[in-house]
Coordinates of C-alpha atoms (C1' of nucleotides) in Angstrom, one line a residue:
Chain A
X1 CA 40.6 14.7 32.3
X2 CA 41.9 16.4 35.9
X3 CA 41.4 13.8 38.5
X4 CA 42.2 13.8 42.2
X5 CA 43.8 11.1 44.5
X6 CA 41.2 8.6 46.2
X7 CA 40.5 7.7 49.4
X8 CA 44.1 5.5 49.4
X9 CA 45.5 8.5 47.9
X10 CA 46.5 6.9 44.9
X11 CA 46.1 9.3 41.9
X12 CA 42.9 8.6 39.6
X13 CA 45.0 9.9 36.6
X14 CA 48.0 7.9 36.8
X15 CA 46.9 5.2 39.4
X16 CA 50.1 5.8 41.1
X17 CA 50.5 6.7 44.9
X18 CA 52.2 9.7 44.9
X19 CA 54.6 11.1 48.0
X20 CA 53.6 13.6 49.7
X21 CA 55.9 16.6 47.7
X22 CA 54.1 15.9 44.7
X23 CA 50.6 16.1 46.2
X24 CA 49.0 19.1 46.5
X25 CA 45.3 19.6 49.4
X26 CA 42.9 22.2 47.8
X27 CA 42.3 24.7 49.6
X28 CA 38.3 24.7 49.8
X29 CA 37.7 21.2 49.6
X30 CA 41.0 19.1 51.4
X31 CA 40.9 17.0 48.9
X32 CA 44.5 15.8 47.3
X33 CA 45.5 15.5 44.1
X34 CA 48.5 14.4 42.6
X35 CA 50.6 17.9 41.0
X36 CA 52.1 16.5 38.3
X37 CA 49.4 15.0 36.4
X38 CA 47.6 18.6 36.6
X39 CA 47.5 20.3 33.9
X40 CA 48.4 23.6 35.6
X41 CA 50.1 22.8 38.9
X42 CA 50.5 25.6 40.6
X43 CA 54.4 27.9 40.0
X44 CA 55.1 28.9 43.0
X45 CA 55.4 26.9 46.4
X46 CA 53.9 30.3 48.4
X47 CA 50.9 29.2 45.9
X48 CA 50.1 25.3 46.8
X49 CA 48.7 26.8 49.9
X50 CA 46.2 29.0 48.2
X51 CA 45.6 26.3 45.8
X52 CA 42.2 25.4 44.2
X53 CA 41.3 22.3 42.7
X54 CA 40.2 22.4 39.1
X55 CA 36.3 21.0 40.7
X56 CA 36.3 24.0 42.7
X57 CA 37.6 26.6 40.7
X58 CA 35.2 25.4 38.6
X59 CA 32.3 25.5 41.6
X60 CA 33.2 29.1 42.3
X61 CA 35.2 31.2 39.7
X62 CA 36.2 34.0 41.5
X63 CA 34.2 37.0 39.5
X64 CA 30.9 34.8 39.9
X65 CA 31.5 35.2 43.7
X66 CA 28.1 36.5 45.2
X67 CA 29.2 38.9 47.5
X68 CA 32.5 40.1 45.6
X69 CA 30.5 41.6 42.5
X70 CA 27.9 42.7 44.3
X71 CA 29.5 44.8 46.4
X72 CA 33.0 45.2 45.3
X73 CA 33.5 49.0 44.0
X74 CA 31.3 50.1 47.0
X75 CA 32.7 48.0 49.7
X76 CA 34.7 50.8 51.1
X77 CA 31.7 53.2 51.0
X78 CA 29.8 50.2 53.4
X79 CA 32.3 50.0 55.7
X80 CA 32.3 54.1 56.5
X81 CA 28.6 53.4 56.8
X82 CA 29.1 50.9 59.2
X83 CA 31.5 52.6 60.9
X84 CA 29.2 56.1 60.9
X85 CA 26.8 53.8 62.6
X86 CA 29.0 52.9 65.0
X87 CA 29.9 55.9 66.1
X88 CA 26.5 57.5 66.6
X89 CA 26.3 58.1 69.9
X90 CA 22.5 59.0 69.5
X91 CA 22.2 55.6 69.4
X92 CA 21.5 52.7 71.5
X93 CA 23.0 49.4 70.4
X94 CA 19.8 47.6 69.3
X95 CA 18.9 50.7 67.0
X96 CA 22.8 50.3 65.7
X97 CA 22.2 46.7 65.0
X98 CA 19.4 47.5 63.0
X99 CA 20.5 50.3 61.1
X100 CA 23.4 48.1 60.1
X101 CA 21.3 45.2 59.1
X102 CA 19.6 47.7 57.1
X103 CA 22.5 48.7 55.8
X104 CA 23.4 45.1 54.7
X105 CA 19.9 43.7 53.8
X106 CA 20.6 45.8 50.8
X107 CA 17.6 48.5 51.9
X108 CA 20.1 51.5 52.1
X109 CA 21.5 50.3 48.4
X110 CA 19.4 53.1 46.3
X111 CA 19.8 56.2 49.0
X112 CA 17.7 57.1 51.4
X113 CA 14.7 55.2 50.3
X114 CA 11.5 56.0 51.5
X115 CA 9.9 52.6 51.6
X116 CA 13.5 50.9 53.9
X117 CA 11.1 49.2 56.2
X118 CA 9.0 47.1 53.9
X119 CA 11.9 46.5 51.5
X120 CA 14.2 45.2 54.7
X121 CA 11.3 42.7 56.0
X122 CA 10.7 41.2 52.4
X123 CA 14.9 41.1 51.6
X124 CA 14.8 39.3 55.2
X125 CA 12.8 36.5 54.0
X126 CA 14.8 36.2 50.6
X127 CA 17.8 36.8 52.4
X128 CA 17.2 33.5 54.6
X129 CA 15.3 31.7 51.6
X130 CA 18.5 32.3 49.8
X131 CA 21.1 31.0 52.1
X132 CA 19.1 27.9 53.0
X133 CA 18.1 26.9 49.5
X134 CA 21.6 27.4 47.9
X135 CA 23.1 25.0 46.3
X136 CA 26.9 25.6 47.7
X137 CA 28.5 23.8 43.8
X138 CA 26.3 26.5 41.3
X139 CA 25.1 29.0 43.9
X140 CA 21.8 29.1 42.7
X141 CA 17.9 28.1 44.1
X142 CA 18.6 24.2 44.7
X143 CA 17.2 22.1 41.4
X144 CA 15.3 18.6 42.7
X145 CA 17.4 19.0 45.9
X146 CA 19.1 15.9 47.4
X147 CA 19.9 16.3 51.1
X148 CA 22.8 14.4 52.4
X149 CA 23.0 12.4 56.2
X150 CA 25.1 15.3 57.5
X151 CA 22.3 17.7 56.6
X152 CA 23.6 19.6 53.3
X153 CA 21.5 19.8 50.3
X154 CA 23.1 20.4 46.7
X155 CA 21.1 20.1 43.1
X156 CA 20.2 16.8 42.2
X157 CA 22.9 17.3 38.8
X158 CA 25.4 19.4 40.9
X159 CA 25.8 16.4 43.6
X160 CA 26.1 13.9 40.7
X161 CA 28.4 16.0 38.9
X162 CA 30.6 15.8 42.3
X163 CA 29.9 12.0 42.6
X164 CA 31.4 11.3 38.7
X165 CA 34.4 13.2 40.2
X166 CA 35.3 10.3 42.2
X167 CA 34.4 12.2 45.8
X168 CA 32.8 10.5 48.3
X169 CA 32.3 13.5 51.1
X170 CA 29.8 16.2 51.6
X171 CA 31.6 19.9 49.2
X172 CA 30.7 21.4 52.3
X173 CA 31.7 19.5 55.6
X174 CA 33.7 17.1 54.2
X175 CA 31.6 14.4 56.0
X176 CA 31.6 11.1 54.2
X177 CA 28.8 10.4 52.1
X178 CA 27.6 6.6 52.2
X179 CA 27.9 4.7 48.7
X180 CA 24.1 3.8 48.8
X181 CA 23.5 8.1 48.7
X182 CA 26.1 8.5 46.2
X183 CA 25.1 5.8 43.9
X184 CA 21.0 6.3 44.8
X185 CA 20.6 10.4 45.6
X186 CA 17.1 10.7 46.6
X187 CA 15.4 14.2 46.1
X188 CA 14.2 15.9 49.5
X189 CA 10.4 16.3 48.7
X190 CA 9.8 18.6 51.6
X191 CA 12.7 20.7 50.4
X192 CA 10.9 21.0 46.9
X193 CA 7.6 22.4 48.7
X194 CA 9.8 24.9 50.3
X195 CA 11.8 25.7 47.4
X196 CA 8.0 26.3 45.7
X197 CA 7.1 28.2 48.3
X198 CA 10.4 30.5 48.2
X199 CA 9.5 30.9 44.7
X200 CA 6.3 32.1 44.9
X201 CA 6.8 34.6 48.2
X202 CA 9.5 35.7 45.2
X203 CA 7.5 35.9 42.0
X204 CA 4.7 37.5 44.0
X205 CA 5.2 41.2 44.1
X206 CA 2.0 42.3 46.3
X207 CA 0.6 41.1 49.9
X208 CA 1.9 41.6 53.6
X209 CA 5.4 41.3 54.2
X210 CA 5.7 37.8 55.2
X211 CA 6.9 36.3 58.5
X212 CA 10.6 35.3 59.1
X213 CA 9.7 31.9 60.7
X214 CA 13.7 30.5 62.7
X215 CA 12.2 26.5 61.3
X216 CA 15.0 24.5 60.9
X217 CA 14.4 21.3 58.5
X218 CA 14.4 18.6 60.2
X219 CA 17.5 16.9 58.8
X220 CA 19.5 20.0 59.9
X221 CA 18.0 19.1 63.8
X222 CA 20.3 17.7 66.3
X223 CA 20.2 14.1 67.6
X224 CA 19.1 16.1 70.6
X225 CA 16.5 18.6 71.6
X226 CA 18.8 21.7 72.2
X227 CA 18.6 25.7 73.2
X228 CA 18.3 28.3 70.7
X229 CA 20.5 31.8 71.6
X230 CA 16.6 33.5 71.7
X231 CA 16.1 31.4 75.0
X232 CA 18.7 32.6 77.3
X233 CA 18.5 29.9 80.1
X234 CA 19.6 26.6 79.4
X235 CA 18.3 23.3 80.0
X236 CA 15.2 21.5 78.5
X237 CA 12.6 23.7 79.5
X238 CA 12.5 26.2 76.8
X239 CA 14.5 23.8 74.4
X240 CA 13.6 23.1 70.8
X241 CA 13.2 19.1 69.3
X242 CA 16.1 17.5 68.4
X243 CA 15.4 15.7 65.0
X244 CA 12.2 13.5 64.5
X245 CA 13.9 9.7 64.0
X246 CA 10.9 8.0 62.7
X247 CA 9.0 8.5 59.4
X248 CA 5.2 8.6 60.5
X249 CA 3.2 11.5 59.6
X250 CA 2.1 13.5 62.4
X251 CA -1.3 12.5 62.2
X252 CA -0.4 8.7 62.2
X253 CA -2.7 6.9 63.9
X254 CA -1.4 3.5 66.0
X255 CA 1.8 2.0 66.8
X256 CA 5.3 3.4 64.9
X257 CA 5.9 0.1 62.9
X258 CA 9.6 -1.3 61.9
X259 CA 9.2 0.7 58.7
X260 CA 8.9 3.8 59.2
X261 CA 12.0 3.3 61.9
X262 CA 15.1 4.2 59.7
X263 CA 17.4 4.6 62.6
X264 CA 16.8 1.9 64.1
X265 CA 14.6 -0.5 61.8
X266 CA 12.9 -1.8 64.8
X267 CA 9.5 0.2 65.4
X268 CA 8.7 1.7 68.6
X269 CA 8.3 -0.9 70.5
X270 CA 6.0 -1.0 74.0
X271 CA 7.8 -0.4 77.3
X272 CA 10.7 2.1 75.6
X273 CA 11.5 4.6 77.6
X274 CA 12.7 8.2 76.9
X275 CA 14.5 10.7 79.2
X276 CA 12.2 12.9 79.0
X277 CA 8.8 14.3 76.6
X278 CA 11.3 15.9 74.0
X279 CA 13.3 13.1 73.6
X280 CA 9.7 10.6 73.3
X281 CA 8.2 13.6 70.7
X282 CA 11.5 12.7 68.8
X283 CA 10.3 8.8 68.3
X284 CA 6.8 9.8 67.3
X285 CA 5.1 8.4 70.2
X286 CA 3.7 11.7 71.8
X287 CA 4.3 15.1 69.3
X288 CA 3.6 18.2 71.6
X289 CA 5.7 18.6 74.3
X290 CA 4.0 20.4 76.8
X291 CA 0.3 19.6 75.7
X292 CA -1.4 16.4 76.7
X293 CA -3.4 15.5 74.1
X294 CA -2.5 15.0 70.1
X295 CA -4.9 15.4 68.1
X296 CA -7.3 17.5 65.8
X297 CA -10.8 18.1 66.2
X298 CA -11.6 17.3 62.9
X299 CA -9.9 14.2 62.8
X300 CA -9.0 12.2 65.8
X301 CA -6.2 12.3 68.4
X302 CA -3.1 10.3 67.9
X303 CA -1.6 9.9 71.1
X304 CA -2.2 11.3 75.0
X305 CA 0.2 11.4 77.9
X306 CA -0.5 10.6 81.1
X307 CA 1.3 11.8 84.0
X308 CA 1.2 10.6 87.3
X309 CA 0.5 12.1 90.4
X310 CA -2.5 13.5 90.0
X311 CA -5.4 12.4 92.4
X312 CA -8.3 12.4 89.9
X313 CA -6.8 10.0 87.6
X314 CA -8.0 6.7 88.1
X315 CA -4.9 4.4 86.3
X316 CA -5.7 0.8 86.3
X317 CA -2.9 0.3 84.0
X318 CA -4.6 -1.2 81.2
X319 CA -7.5 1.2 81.3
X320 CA -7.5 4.7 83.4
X321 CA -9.6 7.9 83.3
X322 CA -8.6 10.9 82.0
X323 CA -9.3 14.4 82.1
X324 CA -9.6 16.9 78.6
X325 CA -7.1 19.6 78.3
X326 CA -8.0 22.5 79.7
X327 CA -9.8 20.9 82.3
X328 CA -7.0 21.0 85.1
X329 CA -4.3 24.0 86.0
X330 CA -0.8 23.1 84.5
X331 CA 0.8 22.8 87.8
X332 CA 2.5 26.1 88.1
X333 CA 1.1 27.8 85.3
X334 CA -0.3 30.7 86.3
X335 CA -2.2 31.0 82.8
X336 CA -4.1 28.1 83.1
X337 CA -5.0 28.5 86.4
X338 CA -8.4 29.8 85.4
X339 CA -12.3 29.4 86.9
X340 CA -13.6 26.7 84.4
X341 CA -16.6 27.2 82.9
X342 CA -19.1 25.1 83.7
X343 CA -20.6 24.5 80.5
X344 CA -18.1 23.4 78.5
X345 CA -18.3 21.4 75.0
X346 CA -16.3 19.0 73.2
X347 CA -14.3 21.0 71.2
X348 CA -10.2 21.1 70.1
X349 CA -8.1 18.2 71.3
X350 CA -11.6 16.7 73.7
X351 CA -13.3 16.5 70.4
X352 CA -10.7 15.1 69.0
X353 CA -10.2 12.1 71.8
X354 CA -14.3 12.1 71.3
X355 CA -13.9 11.4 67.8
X356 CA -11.2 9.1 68.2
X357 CA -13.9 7.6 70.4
X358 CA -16.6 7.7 67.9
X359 CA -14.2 6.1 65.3
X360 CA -12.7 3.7 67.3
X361 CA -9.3 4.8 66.6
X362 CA -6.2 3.9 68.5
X363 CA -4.3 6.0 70.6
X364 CA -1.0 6.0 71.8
X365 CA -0.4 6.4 75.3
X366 CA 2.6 7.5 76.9
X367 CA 3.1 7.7 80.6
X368 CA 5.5 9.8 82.8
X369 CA 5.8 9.6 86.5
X370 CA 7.1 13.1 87.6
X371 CA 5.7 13.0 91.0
X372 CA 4.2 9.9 91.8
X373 CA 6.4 6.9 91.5
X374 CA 3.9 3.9 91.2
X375 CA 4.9 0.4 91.4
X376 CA 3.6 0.5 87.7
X377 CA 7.1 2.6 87.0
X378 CA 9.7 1.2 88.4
X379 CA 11.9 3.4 85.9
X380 CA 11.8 7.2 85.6
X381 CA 11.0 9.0 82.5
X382 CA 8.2 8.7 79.5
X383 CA 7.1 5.3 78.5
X384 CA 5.7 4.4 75.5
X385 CA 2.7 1.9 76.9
X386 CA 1.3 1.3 73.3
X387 CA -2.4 1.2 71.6
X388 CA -5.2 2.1 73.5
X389 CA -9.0 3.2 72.8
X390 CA -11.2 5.8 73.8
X391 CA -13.8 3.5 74.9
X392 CA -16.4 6.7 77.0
X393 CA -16.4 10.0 77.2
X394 CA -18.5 12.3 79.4
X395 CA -19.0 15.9 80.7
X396 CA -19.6 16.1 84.5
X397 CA -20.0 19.1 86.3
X398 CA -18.7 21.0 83.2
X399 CA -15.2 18.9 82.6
X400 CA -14.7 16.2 80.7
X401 CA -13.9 13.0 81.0
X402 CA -12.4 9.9 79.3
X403 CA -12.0 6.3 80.1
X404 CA -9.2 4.6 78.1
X405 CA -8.8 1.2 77.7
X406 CA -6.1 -0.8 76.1
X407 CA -6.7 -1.6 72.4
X408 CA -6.0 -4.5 72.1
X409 CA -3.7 -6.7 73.8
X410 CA -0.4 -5.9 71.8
X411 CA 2.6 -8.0 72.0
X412 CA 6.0 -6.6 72.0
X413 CA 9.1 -7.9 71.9
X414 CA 11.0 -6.8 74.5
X415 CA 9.1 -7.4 77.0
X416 CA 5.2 -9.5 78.6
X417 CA 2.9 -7.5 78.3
X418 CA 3.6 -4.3 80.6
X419 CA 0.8 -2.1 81.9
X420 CA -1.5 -5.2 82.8
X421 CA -2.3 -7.1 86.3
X422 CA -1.8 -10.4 84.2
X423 CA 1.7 -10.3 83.2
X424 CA 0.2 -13.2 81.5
X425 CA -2.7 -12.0 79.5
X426 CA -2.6 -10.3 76.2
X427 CA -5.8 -11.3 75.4
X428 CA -8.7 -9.0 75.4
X429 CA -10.5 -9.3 78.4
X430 CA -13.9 -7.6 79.7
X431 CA -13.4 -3.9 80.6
X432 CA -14.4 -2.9 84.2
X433 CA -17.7 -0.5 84.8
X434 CA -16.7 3.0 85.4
X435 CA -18.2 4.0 88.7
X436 CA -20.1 7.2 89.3
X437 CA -21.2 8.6 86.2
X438 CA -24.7 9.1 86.8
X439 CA -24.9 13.1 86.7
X440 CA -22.7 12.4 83.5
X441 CA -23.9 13.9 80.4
X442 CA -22.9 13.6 76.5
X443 CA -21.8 10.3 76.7
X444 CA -20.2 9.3 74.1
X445 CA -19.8 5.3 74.2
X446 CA -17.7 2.6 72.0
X447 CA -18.9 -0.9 73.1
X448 CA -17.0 -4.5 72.1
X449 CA -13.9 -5.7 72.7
X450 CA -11.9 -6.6 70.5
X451 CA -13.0 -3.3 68.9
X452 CA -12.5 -4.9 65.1
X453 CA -13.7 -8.1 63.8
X454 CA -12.1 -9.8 60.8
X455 CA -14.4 -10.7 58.3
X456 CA -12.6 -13.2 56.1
X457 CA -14.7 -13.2 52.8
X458 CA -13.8 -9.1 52.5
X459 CA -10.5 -9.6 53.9
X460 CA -11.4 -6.4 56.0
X461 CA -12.0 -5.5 59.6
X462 CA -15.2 -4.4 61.1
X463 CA -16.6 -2.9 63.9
X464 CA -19.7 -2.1 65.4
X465 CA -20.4 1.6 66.6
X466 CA -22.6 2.3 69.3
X467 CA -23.4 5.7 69.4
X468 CA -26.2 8.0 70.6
X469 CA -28.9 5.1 70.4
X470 CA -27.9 4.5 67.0
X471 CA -25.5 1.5 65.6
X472 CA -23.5 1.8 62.5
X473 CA -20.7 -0.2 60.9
X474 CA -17.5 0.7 61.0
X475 CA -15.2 -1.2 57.8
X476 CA -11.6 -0.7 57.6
X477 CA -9.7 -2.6 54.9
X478 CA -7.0 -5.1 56.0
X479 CA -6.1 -2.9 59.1
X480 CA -5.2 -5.7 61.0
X481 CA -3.5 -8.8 61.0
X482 CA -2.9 -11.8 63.4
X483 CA 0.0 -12.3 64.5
X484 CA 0.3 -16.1 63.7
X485 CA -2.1 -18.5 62.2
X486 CA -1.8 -20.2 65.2
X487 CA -2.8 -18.0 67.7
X488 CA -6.0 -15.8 66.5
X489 CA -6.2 -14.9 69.8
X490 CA -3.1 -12.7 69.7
X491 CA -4.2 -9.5 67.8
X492 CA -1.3 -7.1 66.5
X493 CA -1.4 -4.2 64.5
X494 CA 0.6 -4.8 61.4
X495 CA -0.7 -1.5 59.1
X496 CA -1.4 1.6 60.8
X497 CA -5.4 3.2 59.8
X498 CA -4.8 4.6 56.6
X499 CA -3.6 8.4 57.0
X500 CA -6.5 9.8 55.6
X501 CA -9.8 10.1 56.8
X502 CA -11.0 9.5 53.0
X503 CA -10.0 6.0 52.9
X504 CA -12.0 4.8 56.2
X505 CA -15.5 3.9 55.4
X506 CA -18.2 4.2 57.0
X507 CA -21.4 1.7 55.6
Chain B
dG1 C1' 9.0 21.2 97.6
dG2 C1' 6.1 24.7 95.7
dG3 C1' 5.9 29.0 93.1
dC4 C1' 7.4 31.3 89.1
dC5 C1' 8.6 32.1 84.7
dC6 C1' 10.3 30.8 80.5
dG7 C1' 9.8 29.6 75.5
dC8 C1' 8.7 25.9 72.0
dA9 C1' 5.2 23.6 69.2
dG10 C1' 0.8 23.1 67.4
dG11 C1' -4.1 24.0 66.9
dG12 C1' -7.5 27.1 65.2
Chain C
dC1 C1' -2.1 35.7 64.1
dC2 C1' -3.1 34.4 69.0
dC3 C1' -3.7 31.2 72.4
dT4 C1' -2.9 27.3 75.2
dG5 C1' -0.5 23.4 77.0
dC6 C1' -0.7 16.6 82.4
dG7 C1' 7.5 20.7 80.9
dG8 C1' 11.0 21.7 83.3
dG9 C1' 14.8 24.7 85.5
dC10 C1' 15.6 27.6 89.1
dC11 C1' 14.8 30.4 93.1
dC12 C1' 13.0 30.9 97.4

DNA sequence: GGGCCCGCAGGG
DNA sequence: CCCTGCGGGCCC
């Protein structure tokens, strides 16, 4: 049995710590080993440099090298294409880029085929599929993939074949992996779908060439939201999300609780504040980035952000009116700076805040405070203000209208109550009367505060629904729970409403 | 400080 | 696929 040195560098094989002139760094993987207890140490000293470890050597025996048998005997034959390409003066440099991906994407392997430009977009995809879902140990599509925290993935067996070895850092950046990974490798479930998925677009021989989406996983994001080389200027306009640090799903109704808050174990708490709307999308409190409103029109709408500065927006704090997408010009959007119709429905993310509404579901709010600095926001940036509800909506003069009011009185830990005229008060309270609504029409109204009863014979929460003249009851199993026996008064979310719509019924 | 343009993300 | 979006940098 071949064995390296370990982190001490004390040889595995014959626990000794050998000097440095006996031990020998491999040449792919760093890692030291101790020459006289291998069983082939290297002859020559011009070799130790270009030494391989017996683990790697084993990973990647030379004739099993992907791009050396592929393309050995014609290698020279690729490069006079390349260079034929190159000197074409017919061409400009972006047809010369392509010709040469051609060229590489393995289209131009059987001569002159007629069918290059189909063949090129499909090899694309494979191409990409292939380098992303590699295992780097056995080359091949990952088996039950297990991602590592520096963003790596390897097979399930290949990474525990590595662990038995005695290593302790990632075969491909060398980044230390932490003993609760080694010992406990969990396999990446969203990788497996992909992996399914490459399988398929594989397998399946017929249908459209398929798109080469640039989606980066999210474990392979940065901690920060950054600038691909496609969008030339810099800064965080045109920037991509940096890694998503909670666990929620997307359509995750309510507050981000402690658990699904690996980073930090903590939750997302009321009153945090993020630089900007990329870095709040990357805690979970607010998703889109540009948009306003999250949210599906089937379902409900997670979260809305409100930004100051804008006249027509009546913020109380703890309740404030707000306007549906599209019924506002994006300040210096050209785009959006469109004639509204005047006779517009609920539909996309305003039916979704109507449903929300209907359903009395809560929704984050997240306020920034780009123009106007109110004595509400003493800070600068986007602040997560917690759980509120849709409690009206309306259509007036052909733009809609919401009136949000806070949930329920949530207590957070870092600081009273924020957002409210009583610093004192978290307890519900009565809501104020929204003022000229008469010419309103579709209104949609949730009545009651608090929104959800406990009933303590079902152990479930309850709600009534007023709706269109009608009344119905709302029951939602254990969705929340008080804070302290003591204080009944003091509601707080504890489980978020369940993620599907399935589960929440209506009697 | 306003106009302009940019490109990402997500819904439908 | 197409469209939109209570961003945001930069230029004037």
């Amino acid at each position: 049995m071949e064995l390296p040195c370990d982190g001490a560098g004390i040889c595995m094989v014959c626990k000794n710590k050998p000097p440095s002139e006996e031990t020998l760094a491999c040449k792919t993987c760093v890692t030291p080993w101790h020459a006289t207890c291998l069983v082939s140490p290297p002859q020559a000293l011009s070799d130790t440099l270009q030494w391989e470890c017996p683990d790697c050597s084993m990973i990647h025996p030379p004739s099993t090298s992907a791009f050396a048998s592929g393309r050995s005997e014609d290698s020279g034959d690729l490069i006079a294409s390349i260079r034929k390409i190159e000197d074409d003066k017919s061409l400009t440099e972006q047809e010369k880029a392509k010709k040469r991906q051609e060229l590489l994407s393995g289209a131009a392997a059987g001569p002159s085929s007629l069918d290059g430009e189909e063949k090129k977009e499909k090899n694309d995809v494979l191409d990409i599929l292939d380098k992303e879902l590699t295992c780097s140990f056995c080359m091949q599509m990952l088996d039950r993939p297990v991602t590592t925290p520096c963003g790596h993935n390897f097979c399930l067996k290949c990474f525990q074949r590595w662990i038995g070895q005695g290593k302790r850092t990632c075969a491909y950046c060398r980044v230390q992996i932490p003993p609760k990974i080694a010992s406990q490798p969990r396999i990446n479930s969203t990788l497996v779908i992909a992996i399914r998925m490459a399988r398929m677009s594989r397998s399946s021989n017929a249908g459209g060439a398929a798109k080469v989406y640039h989606f980066v996983h999210n474990q392979n994001r940065p901690d920060k939201a950054y600038t691909t080389e496609r969008a030339k200027k810099a800064g965080k306009a045109n920037a991509c999300s940096g890694k998503i640090f909670v666990t929620v799903a997307p359509d995750h109704f309510g507050p981000i609780p402690a658990e699904n808050d690996p980073e930090r174990n903590m939750g997302v708490l009321v009153g945090e504040i993020w630089e900007d709307r990329l870095a709040c999308r990357q805690w979970g409190a607010h998703l889109p980035h540009v948009a306003g409103i999250a949210g599906q029109s089937t379902y409900g709408a997670q979260s809305v952000a409100l930004s100051g500065g804008y006249i027509d927006d009546e913020d109380h704090g703890e309740w404030f009116l707000y306007t549906g997408s599209g019924g506002r010009d994006l300040s210096g959007n050209k785009r959006t700076n469109k004639d509204q119709s005047f006779d517009q429905k609920f539909d996309k993310m305003n039916e979704a805040l109507r449903l929300s509404c209907l359903k009395g579901y809560p929704v984050r709010v997240v306020r920034s405070h780009k123009e106007k600095r109110s004595s509400y926001a003493p800070e600068t940036g986007v602040r997560y203000d917690g759980v509120y509800r849709i409690e009206k909506c309306w259509r007036k003069n052909g733009i809609q209208g919401f009136k949000v009011c806070r949930y329920l009185f949530v207590r957070c830990d870092n600081e009273p109550a924020p957002w409210t005229s009583d610093v004192q008060g978290d307890r519900p309270r009565p809501l104020p009367v929204i003022k000229e609504l008469k010419n309103a029409i579709d209104i949609t109204e949730r009545k009651g505060s608090p929104s959800w009863d406990y009933e303590a014979s079902s152990n479930s929460f309850t709600s009534m629904v007023h709706c269109s003249n009608e009344s119905f009851i709302l029951k939602c199993p254990k969705m929340l729970t008080f804070a302290s026996q003591d204080d009944k008064s003091c509601w707080m979310w504890k489980k978020p409403p369940p993620a599907s719509k399935k589960e929440l019924l209506i009697v």
